[in-house]
N, CA and C atoms as an extended XYZ file, in Angstrom:
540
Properties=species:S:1:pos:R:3:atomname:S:1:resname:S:1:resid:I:1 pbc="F F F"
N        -1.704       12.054       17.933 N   UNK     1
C        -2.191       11.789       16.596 CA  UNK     1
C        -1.904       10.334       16.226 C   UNK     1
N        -3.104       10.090       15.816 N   UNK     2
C        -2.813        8.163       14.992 CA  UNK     2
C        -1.700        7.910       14.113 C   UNK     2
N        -1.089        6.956       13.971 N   UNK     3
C        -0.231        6.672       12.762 CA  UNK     3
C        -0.697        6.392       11.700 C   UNK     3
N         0.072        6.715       10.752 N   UNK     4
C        -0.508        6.681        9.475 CA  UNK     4
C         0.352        5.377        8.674 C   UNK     4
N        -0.727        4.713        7.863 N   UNK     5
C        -0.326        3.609        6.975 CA  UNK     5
C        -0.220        4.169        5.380 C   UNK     5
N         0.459        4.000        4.668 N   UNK     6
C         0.287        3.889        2.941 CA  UNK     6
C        -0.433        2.453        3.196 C   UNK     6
N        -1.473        2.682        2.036 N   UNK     7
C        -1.921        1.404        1.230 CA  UNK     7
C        -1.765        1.642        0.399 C   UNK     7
N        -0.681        0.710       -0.443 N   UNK     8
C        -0.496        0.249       -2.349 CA  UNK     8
C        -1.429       -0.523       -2.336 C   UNK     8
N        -1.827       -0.432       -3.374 N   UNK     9
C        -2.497       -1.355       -3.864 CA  UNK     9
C        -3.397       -1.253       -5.310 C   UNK     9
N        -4.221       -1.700       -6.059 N   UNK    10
C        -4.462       -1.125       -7.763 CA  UNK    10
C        -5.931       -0.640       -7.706 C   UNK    10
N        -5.489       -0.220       -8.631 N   UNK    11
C        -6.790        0.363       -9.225 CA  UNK    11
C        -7.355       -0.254      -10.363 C   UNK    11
N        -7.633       -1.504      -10.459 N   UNK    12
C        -8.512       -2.493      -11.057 CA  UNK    12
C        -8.947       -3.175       -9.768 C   UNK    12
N        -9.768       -4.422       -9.861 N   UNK    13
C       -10.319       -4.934       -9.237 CA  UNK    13
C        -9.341       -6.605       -8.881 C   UNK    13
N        -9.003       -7.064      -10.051 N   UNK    14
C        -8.139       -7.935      -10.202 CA  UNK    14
C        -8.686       -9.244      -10.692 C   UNK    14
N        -8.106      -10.714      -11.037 N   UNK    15
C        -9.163      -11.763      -10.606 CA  UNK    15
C        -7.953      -13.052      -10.467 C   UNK    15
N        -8.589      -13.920       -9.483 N   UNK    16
C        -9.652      -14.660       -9.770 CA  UNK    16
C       -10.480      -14.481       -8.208 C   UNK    16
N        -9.217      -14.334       -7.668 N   UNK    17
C       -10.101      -14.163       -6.066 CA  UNK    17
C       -10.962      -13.024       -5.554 C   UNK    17
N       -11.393      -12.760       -4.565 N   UNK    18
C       -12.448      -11.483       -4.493 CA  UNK    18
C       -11.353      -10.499       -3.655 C   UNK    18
N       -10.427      -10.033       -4.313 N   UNK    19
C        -9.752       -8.994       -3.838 CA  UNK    19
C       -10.365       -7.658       -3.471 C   UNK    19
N       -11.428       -7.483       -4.156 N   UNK    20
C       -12.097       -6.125       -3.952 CA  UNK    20
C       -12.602       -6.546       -2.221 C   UNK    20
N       -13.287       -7.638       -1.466 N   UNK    21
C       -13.625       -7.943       -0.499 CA  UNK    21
C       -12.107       -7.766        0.146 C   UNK    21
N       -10.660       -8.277        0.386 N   UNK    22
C        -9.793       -8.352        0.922 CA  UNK    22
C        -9.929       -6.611        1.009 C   UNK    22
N        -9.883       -6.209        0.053 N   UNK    23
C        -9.531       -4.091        0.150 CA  UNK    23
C       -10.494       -3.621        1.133 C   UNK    23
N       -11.729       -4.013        1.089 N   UNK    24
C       -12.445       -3.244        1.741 CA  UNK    24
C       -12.538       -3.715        2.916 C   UNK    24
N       -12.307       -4.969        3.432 N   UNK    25
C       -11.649       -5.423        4.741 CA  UNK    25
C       -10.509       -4.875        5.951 C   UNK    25
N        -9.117       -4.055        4.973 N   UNK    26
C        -8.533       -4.002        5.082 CA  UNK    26
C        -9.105       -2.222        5.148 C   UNK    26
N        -9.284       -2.062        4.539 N   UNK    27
C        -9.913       -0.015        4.465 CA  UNK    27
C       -10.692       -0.138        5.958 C   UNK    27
N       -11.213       -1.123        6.273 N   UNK    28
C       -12.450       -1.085        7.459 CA  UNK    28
C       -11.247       -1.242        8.843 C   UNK    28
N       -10.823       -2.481        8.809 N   UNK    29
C        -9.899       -2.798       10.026 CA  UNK    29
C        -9.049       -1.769       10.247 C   UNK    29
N        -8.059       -1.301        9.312 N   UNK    30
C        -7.130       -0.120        9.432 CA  UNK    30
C        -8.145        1.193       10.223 C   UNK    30
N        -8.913        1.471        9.984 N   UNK    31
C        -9.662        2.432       10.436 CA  UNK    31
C       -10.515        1.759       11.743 C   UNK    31
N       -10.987        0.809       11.770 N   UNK    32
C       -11.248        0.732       13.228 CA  UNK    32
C        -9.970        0.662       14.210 C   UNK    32
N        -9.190        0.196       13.815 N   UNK    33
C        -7.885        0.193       14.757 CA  UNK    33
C        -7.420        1.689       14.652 C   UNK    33
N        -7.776        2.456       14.586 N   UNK    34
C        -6.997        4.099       14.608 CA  UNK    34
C        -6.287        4.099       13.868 C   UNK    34
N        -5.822        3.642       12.803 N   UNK    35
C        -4.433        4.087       11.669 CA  UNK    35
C        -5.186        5.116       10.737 C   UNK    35
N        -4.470        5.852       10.356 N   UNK    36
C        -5.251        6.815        9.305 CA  UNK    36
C        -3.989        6.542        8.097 C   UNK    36
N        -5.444        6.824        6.886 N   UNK    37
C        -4.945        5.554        5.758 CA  UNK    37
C        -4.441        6.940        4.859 C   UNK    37
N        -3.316        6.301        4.253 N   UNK    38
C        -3.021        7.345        3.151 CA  UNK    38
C        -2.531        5.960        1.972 C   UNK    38
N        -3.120        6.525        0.688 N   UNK    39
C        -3.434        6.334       -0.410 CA  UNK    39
C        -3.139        6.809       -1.408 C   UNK    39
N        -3.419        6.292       -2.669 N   UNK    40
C        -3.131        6.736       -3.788 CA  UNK    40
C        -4.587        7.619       -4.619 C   UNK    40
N        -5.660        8.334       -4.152 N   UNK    41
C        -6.128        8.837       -4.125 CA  UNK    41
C        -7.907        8.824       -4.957 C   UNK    41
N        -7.417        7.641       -5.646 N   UNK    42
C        -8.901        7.157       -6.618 CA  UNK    42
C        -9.817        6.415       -5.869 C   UNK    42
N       -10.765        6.444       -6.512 N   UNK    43
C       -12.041        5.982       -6.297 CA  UNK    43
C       -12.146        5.031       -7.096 C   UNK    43
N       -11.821        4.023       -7.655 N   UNK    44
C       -11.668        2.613       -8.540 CA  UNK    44
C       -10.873        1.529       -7.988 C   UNK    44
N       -11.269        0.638       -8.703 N   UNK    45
C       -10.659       -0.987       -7.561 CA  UNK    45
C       -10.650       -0.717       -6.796 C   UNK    45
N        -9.452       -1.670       -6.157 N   UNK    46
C        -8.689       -1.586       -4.542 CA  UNK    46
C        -8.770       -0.658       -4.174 C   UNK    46
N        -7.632        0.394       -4.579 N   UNK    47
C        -8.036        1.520       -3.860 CA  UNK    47
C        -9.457        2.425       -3.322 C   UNK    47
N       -10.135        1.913       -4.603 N   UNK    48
C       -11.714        3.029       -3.727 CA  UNK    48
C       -12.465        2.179       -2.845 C   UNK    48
N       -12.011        0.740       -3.036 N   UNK    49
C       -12.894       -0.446       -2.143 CA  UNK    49
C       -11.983        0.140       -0.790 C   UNK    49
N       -10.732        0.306       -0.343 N   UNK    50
C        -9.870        0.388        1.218 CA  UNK    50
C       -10.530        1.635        1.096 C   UNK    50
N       -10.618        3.282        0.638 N   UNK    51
C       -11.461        4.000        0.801 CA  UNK    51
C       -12.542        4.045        1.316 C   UNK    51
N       -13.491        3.886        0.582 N   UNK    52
C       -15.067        3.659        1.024 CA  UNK    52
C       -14.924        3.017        2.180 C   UNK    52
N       -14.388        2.087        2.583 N   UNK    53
C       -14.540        1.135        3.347 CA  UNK    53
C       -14.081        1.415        4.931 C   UNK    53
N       -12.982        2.491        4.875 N   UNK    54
C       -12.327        3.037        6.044 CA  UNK    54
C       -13.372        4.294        6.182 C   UNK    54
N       -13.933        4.893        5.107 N   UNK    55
C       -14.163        6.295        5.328 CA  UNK    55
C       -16.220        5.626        5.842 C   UNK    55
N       -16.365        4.771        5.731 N   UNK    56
C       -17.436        3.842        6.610 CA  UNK    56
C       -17.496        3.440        7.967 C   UNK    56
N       -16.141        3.489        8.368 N   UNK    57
C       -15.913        3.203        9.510 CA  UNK    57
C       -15.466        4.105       10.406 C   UNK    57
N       -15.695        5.081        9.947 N   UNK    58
C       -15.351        6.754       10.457 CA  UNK    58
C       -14.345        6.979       10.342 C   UNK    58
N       -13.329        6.486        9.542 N   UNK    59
C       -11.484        6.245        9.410 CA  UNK    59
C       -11.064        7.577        8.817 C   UNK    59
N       -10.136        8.161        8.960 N   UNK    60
C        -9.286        8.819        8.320 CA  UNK    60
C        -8.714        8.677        7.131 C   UNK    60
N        -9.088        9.302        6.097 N   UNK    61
C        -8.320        8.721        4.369 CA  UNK    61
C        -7.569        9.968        3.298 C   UNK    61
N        -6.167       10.083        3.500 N   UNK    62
C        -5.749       10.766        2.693 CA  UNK    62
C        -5.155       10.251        1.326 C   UNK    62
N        -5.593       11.166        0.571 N   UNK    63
C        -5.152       10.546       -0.944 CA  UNK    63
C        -4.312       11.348       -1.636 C   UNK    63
N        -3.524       11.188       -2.078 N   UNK    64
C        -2.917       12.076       -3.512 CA  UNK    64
C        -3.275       11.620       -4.424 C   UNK    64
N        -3.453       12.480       -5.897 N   UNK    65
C        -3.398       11.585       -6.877 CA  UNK    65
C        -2.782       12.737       -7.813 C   UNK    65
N        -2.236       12.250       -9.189 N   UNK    66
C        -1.518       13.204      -10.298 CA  UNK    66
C        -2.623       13.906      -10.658 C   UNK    66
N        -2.162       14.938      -10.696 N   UNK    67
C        -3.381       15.342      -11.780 CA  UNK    67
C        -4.302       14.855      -13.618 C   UNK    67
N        -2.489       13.938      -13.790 N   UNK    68
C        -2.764       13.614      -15.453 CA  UNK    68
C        -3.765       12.402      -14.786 C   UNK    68
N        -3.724       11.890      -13.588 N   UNK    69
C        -5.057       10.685      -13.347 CA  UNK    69
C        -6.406       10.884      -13.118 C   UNK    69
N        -6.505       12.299      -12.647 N   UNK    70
C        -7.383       12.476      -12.046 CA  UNK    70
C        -9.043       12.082      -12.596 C   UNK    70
N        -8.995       12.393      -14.002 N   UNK    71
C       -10.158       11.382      -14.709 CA  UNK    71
C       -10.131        9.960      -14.944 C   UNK    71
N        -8.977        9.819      -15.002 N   UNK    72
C        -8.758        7.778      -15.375 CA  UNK    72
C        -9.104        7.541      -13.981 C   UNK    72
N        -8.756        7.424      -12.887 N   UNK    73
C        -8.804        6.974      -11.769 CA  UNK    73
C        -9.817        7.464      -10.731 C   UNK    73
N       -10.896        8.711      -11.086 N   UNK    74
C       -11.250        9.289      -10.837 CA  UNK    74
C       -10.856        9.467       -9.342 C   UNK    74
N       -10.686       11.036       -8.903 N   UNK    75
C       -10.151       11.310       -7.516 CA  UNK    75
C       -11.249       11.686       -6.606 C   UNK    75
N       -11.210       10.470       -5.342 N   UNK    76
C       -12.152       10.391       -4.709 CA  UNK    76
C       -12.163       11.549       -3.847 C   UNK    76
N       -13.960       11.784       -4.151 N   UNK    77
C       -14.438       13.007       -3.494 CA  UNK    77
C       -14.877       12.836       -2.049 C   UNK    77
N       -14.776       11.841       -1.636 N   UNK    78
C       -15.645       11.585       -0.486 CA  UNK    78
C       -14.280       11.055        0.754 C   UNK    78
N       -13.165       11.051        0.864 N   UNK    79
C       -12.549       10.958        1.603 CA  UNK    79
C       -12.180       12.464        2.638 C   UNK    79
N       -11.390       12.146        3.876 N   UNK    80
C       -11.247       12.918        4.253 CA  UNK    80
C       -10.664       14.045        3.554 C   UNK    80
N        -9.325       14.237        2.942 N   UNK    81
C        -8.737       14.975        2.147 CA  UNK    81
C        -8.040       13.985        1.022 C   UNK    81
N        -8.213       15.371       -0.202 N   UNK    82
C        -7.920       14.797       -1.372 CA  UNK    82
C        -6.542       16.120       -2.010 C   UNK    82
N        -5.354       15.194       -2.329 N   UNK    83
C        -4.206       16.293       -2.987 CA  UNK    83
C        -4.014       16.095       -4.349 C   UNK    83
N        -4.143       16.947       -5.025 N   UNK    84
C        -3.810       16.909       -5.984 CA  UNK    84
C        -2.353       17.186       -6.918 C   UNK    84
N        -1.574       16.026       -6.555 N   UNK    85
C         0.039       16.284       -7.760 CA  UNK    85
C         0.222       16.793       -9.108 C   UNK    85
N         1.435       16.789       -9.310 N   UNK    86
C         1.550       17.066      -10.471 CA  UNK    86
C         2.265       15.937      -11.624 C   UNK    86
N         2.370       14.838      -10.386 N   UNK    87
C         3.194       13.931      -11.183 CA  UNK    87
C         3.283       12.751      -10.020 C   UNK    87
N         4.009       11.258      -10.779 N   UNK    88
C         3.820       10.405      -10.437 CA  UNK    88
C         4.712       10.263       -8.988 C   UNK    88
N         5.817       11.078       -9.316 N   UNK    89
C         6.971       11.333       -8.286 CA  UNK    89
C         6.708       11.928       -7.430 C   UNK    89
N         5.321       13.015       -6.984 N   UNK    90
C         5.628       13.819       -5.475 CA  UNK    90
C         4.145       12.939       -5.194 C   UNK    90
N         3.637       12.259       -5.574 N   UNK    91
C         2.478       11.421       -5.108 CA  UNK    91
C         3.228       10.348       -4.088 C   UNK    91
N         4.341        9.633       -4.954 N   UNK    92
C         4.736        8.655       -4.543 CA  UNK    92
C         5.484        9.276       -2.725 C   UNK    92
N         6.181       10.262       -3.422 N   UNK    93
C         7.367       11.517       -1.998 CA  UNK    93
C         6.235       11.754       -1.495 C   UNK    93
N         4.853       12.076       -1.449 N   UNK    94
C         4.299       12.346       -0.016 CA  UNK    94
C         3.463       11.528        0.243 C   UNK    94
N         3.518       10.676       -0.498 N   UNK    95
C         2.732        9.021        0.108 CA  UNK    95
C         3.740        8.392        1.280 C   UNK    95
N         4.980        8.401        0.821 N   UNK    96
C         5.971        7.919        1.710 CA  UNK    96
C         6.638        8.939        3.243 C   UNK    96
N         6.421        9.605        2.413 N   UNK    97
C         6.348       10.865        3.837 CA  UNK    97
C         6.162       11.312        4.997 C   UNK    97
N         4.629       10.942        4.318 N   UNK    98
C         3.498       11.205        5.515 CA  UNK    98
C         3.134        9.770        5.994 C   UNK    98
N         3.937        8.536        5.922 N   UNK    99
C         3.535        7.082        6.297 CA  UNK    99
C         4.554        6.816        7.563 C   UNK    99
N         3.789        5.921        8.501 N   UNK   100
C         4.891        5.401        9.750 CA  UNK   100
C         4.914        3.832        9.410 C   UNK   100
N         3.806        3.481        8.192 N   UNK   101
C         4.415        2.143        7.527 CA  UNK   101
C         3.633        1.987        6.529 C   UNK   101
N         4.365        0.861        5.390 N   UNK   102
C         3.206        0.659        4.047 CA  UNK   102
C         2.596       -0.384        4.335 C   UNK   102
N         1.751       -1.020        3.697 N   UNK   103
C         1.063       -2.389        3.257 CA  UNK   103
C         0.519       -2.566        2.003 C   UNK   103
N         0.857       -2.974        1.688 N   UNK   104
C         0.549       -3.358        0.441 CA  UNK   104
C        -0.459       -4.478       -0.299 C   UNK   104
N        -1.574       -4.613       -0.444 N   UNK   105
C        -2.636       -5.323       -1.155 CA  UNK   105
C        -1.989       -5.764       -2.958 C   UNK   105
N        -2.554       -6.687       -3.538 N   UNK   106
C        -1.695       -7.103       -5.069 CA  UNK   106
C        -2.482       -5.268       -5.535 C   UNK   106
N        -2.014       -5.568       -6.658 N   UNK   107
C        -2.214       -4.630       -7.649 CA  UNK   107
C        -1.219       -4.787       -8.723 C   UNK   107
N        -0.929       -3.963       -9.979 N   UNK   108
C        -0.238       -3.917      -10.770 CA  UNK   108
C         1.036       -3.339      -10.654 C   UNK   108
N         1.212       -2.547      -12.091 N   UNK   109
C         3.262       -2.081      -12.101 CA  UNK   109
C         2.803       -0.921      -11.011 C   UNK   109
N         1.702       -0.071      -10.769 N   UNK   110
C         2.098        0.826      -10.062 CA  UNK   110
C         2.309        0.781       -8.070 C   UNK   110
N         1.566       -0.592       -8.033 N   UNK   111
C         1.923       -1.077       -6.760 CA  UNK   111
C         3.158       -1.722       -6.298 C   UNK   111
N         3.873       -2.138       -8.069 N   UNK   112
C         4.968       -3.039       -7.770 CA  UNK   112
C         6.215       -1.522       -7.735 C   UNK   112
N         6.349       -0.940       -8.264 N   UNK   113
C         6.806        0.411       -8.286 CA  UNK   113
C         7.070        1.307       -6.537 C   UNK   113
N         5.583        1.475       -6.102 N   UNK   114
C         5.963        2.153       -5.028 CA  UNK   114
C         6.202        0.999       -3.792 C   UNK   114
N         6.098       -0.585       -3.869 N   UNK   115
C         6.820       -0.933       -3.117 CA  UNK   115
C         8.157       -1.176       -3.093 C   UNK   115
N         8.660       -1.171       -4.373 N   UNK   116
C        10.054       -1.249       -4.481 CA  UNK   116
C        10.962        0.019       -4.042 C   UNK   116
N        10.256        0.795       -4.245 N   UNK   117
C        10.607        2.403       -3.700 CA  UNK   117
C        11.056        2.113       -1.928 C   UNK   117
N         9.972        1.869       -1.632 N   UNK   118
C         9.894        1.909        0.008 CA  UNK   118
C        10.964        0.816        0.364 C   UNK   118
N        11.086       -0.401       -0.569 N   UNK   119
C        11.809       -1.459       -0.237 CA  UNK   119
C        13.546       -0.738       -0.267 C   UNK   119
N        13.442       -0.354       -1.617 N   UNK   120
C        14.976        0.759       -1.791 CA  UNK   120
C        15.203        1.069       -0.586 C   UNK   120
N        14.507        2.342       -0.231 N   UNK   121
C        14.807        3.291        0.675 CA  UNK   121
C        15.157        2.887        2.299 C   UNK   121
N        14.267        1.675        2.240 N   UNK   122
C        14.792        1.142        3.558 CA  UNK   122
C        15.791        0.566        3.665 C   UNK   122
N        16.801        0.117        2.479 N   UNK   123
C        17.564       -0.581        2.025 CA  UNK   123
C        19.310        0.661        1.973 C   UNK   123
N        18.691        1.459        1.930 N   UNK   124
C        19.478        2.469        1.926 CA  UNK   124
C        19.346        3.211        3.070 C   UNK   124
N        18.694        3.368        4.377 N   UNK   125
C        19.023        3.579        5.443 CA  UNK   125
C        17.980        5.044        5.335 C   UNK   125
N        17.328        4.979        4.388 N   UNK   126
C        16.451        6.229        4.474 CA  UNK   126
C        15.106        6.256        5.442 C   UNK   126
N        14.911        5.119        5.653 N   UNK   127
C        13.805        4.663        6.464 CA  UNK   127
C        13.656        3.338        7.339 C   UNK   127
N        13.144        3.405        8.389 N   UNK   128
C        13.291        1.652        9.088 CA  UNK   128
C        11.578        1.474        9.696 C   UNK   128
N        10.782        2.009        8.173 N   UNK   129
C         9.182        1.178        8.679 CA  UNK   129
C         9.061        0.362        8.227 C   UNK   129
N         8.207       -0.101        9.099 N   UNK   130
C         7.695       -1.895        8.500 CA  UNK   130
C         7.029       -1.545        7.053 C   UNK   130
N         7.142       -2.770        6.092 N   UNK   131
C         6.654       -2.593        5.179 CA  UNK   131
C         5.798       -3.951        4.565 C   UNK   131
N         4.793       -4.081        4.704 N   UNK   132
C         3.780       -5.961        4.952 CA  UNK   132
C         3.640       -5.487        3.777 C   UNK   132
N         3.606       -6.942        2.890 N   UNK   133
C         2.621       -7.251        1.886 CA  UNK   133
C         1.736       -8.511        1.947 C   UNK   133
N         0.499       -8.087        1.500 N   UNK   134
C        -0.306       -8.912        2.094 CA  UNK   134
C        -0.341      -10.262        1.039 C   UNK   134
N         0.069      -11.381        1.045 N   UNK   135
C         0.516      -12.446        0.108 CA  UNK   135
C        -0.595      -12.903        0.235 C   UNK   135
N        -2.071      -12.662        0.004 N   UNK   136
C        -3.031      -13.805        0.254 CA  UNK   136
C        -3.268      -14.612       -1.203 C   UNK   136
N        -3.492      -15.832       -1.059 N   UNK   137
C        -3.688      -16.307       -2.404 CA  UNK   137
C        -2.506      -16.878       -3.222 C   UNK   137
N        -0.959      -15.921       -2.388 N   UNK   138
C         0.457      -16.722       -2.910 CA  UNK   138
C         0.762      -15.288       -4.022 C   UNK   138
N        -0.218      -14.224       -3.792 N   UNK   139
C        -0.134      -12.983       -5.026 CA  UNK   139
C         1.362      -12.338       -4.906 C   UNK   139
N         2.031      -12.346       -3.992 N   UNK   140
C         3.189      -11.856       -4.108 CA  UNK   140
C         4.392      -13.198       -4.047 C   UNK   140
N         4.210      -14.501       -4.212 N   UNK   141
C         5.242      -15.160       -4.353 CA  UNK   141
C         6.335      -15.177       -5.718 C   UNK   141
N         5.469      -14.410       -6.904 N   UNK   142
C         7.084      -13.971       -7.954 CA  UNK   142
C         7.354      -13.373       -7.609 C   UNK   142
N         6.910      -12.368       -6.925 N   UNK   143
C         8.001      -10.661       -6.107 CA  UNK   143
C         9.224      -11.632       -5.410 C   UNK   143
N         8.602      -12.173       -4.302 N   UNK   144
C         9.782      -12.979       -3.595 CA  UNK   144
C        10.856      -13.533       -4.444 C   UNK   144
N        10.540      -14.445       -5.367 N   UNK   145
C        11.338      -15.321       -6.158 CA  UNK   145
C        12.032      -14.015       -6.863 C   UNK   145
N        11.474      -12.691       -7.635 N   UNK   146
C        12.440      -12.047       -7.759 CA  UNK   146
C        13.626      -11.718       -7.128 C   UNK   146
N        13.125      -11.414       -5.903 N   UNK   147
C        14.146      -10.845       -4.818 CA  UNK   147
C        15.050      -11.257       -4.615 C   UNK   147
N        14.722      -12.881       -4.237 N   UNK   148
C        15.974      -14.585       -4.040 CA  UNK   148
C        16.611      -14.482       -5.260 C   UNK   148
N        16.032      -14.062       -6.244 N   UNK   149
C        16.662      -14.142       -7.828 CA  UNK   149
C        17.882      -13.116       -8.026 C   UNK   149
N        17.404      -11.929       -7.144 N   UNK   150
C        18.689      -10.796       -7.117 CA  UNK   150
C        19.489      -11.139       -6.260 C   UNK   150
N        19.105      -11.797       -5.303 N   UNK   151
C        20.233      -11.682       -4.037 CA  UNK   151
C        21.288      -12.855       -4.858 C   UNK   151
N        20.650      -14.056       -5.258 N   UNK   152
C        21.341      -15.677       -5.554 CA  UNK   152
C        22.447      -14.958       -6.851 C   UNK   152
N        22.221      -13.871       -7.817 N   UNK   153
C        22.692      -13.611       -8.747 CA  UNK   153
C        23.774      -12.173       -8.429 C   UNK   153
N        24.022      -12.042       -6.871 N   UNK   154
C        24.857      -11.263       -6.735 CA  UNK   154
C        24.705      -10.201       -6.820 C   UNK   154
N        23.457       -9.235       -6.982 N   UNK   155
C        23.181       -8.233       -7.239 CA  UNK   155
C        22.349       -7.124       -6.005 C   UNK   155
N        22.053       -8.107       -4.827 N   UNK   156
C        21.927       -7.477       -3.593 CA  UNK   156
C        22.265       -8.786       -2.744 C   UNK   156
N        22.421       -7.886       -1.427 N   UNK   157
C        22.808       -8.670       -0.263 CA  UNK   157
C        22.024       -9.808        0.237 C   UNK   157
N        21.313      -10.998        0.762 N   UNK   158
C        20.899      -11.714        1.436 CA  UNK   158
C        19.439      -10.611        2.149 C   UNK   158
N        20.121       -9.850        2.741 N   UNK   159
C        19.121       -9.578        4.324 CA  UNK   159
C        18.567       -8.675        3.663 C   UNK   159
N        18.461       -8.351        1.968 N   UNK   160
C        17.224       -7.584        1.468 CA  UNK   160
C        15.643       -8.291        1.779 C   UNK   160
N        16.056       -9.597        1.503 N   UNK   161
C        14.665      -10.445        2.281 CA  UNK   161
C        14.259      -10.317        3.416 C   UNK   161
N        14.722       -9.666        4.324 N   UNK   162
C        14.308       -9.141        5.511 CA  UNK   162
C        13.770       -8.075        5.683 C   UNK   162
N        13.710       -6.983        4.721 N   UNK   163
C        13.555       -5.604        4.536 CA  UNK   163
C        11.611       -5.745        4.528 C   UNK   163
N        11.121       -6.683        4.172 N   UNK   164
C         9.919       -6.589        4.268 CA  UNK   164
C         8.940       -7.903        4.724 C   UNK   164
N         8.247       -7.877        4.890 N   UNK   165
C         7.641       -9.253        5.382 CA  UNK   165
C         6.744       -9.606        4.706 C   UNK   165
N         6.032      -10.824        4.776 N   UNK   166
C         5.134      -11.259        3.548 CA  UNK   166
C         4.060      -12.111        4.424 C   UNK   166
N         2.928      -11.232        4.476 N   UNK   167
C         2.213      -11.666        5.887 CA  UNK   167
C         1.069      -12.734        4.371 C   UNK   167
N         0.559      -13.658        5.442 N   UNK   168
C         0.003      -15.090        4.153 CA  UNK   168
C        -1.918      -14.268        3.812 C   UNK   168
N        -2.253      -13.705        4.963 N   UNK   169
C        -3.552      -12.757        4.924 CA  UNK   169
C        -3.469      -11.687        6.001 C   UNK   169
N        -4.549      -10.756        5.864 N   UNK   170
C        -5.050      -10.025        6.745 CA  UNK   170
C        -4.648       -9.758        8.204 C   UNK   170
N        -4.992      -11.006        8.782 N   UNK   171
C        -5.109      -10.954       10.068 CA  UNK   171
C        -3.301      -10.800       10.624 C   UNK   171
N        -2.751      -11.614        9.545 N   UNK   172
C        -1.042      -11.482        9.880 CA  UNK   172
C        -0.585      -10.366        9.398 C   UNK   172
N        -0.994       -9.572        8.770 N   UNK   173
C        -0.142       -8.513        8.224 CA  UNK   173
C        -1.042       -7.292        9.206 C   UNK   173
N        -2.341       -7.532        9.648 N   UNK   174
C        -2.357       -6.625       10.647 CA  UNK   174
C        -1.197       -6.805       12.198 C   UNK   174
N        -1.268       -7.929       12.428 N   UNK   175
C        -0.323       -8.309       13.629 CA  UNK   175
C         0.813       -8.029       13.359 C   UNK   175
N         1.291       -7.960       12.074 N   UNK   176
C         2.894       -6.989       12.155 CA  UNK   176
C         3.000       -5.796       11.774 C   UNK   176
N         1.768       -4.888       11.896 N   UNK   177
C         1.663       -3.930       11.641 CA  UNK   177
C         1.696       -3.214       12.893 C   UNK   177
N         1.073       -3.862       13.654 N   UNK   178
C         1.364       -3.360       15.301 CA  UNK   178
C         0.461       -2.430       15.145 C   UNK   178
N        -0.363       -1.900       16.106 N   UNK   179
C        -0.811       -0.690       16.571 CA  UNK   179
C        -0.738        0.502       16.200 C   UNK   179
N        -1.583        1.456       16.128 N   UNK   180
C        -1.869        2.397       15.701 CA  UNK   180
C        -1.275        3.696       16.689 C   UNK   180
């Protein structure tokens, strides 16, 4: 069986750059390379652009989504399988679950949320997958400066900056994603 990726990433579109093109790039490549994509389960922005876009390429796409989202975000019908939660917490527990690594595309608090989760947990010895975020554009350089900001202020160790990598586009954050 293929490995499976989480993609974070939002459910707006974003601006100024054409992020919706980076998502659906990234929905296509992940799925031609054999990874089967698990998601946050909508059909809007990012997320339904890496959707559509994998499930085009004959890809594998599992989604959860809450149920209180299921109209805001509408839950895409057209993927392979679609779960329906009950909450923001067992979306996030079987997003992480069922993943052998994340990646992460920008998005908002709820992308900044479940990467910090994954960042925790690896941090705490609960997990040792890779976890890329895809920095194109410099979109994750305040995350970083947060991070340097916790470590410089005594509040985590140094080698939390190691816990994840910060690939500059695409093509690098597929190459440390390694194989499917």
């Amino acid at each position: 069986m293929a490995k499976a990726v989480s993609v974070f990433c939002g459910s707006r579109t974003g601006t100024p750059i054409d992020y919706r093109g980076l998502a659906a790039a990234t929905g296509d490549r992940l799925a031609r390379a054999g990874w089967r994509i698990v998601y946050g389960g909508g059909d809007v922005g990012l997320m339904g652009a890496v959707a559509d876009a994998a499930i085009a390429a004959d890809g594998e796409v599992r989604g959860f989504i809450p149920e209180r989202l299921l109209d805001r975000e509408v839950g895409h019908r057209g993927i392979t399988d679609l779960s329906i939660t009950p909450d923001m917490f067992e979306r996030k527990r079987l997003m992480i679950g069922g993943s052998d690594a994340f990646l992460a595309l920008p998005g908002g608090l709820g992308t900044l949320d479940e990467i910090l989760d994954v960042v925790t947990l690896r941090q705490l010895g609960y997990h040792d997958r890779p976890i890329i975020l895809v920095d194109v554009d410099g979109f994750w350089q305040p995350f970083r400066a947060l991070v340097e900001h916790v470590t410089v202020t005594g509040f985590a160790a140094p080698d939390v900056l190691d816990l994840y990598t910060l690939a500059p586009d695409l093509d690098a954050a597929l190459a440390a994603l390694g194989p499917a």
